[in-house]
Short mmCIF file of C-alpha atoms in Angstrom, two decimals:
data_model
loop_
_atom_site.label_atom_id
_atom_site.label_comp_id
_atom_site.label_asym_id
_atom_site.label_seq_id
_atom_site.Cartn_x
_atom_site.Cartn_y
_atom_site.Cartn_z
CA MET F 1 100.48 -37.00 -154.94
CA SER F 2 98.91 -37.46 -158.32
CA LEU F 3 98.54 -40.67 -160.31
CA THR F 4 101.29 -39.54 -162.67
CA GLY F 5 103.67 -38.96 -159.77
CA ILE F 6 102.95 -42.43 -158.35
CA SER F 7 103.52 -44.17 -161.69
CA SER F 8 106.77 -42.29 -162.28
CA SER F 9 108.06 -43.15 -158.78
CA VAL F 10 107.10 -46.83 -159.30
CA SER F 11 108.94 -46.78 -162.63
CA MET F 12 112.00 -45.30 -160.97
CA MET F 13 111.84 -47.95 -158.20
CA HIS F 14 111.69 -50.76 -160.81
CA ALA F 15 114.61 -49.23 -162.67
CA SER F 16 116.74 -49.04 -159.51
CA GLN F 17 115.90 -52.68 -158.63
CA ALA F 18 116.79 -53.81 -162.13
CA ALA F 19 120.12 -52.02 -161.85
CA GLN F 20 120.87 -53.84 -158.56
CA ARG F 21 120.17 -57.33 -159.90
CA PRO F 22 123.25 -59.39 -160.64
CA ASP F 23 123.96 -60.61 -164.12
CA PRO F 24 122.41 -63.96 -164.95
CA ILE F 25 124.57 -67.01 -164.33
CA VAL F 26 126.42 -68.03 -167.44
CA ARG F 27 126.66 -71.79 -167.63
CA PRO F 28 129.30 -73.47 -169.76
CA SER F 29 128.02 -75.19 -172.84
CA PRO F 30 127.62 -78.96 -172.48
CA THR F 31 130.03 -79.52 -175.35
CA ALA F 32 132.86 -77.66 -173.61
CA GLU F 33 135.73 -80.00 -172.83
CA ALA F 34 137.02 -80.21 -169.27
CA GLN F 35 140.47 -78.89 -168.59
CA GLY F 36 143.08 -81.46 -167.57
CA PRO F 37 142.86 -85.22 -167.29
CA GLY F 38 139.64 -86.89 -166.24
CA PHE F 39 139.05 -89.17 -163.28
CA ALA F 40 139.48 -92.39 -165.27
CA GLU F 41 142.77 -91.19 -166.74
CA ARG F 42 144.14 -90.18 -163.34
CA LEU F 43 143.07 -93.47 -161.79
CA GLY F 44 144.65 -95.41 -164.64
CA LYS F 45 147.93 -93.55 -164.24
CA ALA F 46 147.92 -94.19 -160.48
CA VAL F 47 147.39 -97.94 -160.97
CA GLU F 48 150.08 -97.97 -163.65
CA SER F 49 152.47 -96.19 -161.27
CA VAL F 50 151.83 -98.77 -158.53
CA ASN F 51 152.40 -101.56 -161.04
CA THR F 52 155.70 -100.00 -162.15
CA GLN F 53 156.85 -99.65 -158.55
CA GLN F 54 156.03 -103.30 -157.85
CA GLY F 55 158.07 -104.29 -160.90
CA LYS F 56 161.01 -102.24 -159.64
CA ALA F 57 160.75 -103.89 -156.20
CA SER F 58 160.68 -107.36 -157.77
CA GLN F 59 163.70 -106.54 -159.92
CA ALA F 60 165.61 -105.19 -156.91
CA ALA F 61 164.87 -108.38 -154.95
CA ARG F 62 165.95 -110.51 -157.90
CA ASP F 63 169.16 -108.52 -158.25
CA PHE F 64 169.92 -109.03 -154.56
CA GLU F 65 169.20 -112.77 -154.75
CA THR F 66 171.47 -113.25 -157.77
CA GLY F 67 174.28 -111.18 -156.27
CA ARG F 68 174.12 -108.23 -158.69
CA THR F 69 173.70 -105.88 -155.76
CA GLU F 70 174.55 -106.14 -152.09
CA ASP F 71 172.55 -103.15 -150.85
CA LEU F 72 169.86 -104.82 -148.75
CA ALA F 73 168.58 -101.47 -147.45
CA ALA F 74 167.76 -100.27 -150.99
CA VAL F 75 165.90 -103.52 -151.70
CA MET F 76 163.88 -103.17 -148.50
CA VAL F 77 163.03 -99.54 -149.28
CA GLU F 78 161.82 -100.50 -152.79
CA GLN F 79 159.64 -103.25 -151.32
CA GLN F 80 158.18 -100.93 -148.68
CA VAL F 81 157.35 -98.27 -151.28
CA ALA F 82 155.64 -100.90 -153.45
CA SER F 83 153.76 -102.25 -150.44
CA LEU F 84 152.52 -98.79 -149.40
CA GLY F 85 151.38 -98.02 -152.94
CA PHE F 86 149.47 -101.29 -153.11
CA GLN F 87 147.85 -100.69 -149.71
CA MET F 88 146.79 -97.20 -150.79
CA THR F 89 145.27 -98.59 -153.98
CA MET F 90 143.32 -101.17 -151.98
CA GLN F 91 142.05 -98.50 -149.57
CA VAL F 92 140.87 -96.28 -152.43
CA ARG F 93 139.09 -99.28 -153.96
CA ASN F 94 137.46 -100.14 -150.62
CA LYS F 95 136.28 -96.56 -150.11
CA ALA F 96 134.84 -96.42 -153.64
CA LEU F 97 132.98 -99.70 -153.10
CA THR F 98 131.63 -98.51 -149.76
CA ALA F 99 130.41 -95.27 -151.33
CA TYR F 100 128.78 -97.23 -154.18
CA ARG F 101 127.00 -99.54 -151.72
CA ASP F 102 125.82 -96.58 -149.64
CA ILE F 103 124.40 -94.87 -152.71
CA MET F 104 122.69 -98.05 -153.91
CA ASN F 105 121.10 -98.60 -150.46
CA MET F 106 119.64 -95.10 -150.28
CA PRO F 107 115.86 -95.03 -150.34
CA VAL F 108 114.40 -93.21 -153.31
#
């Protein structure tokens, strides 16, 4: 094989490898806005929802105490829903604090 044949076969090999390479990764621009609500907005809405549910449970208990309603089961259900929402909020807070402490205690 001559030198010209070797260089042409090397050129063909490079061309076939270049054709097999995937396209470069296109990264979104840093100024692109994220789709949907952010973490802080979602967390704020969740806390607001728990607060609203606790208000509804308090109002239901007040209505039962003053005689506006006689449905004790509905009052108990409202209070249980409010209690579960509050417990969930506390567990999320505890998990976030634990994760923060773990990250802060990591050796650098």
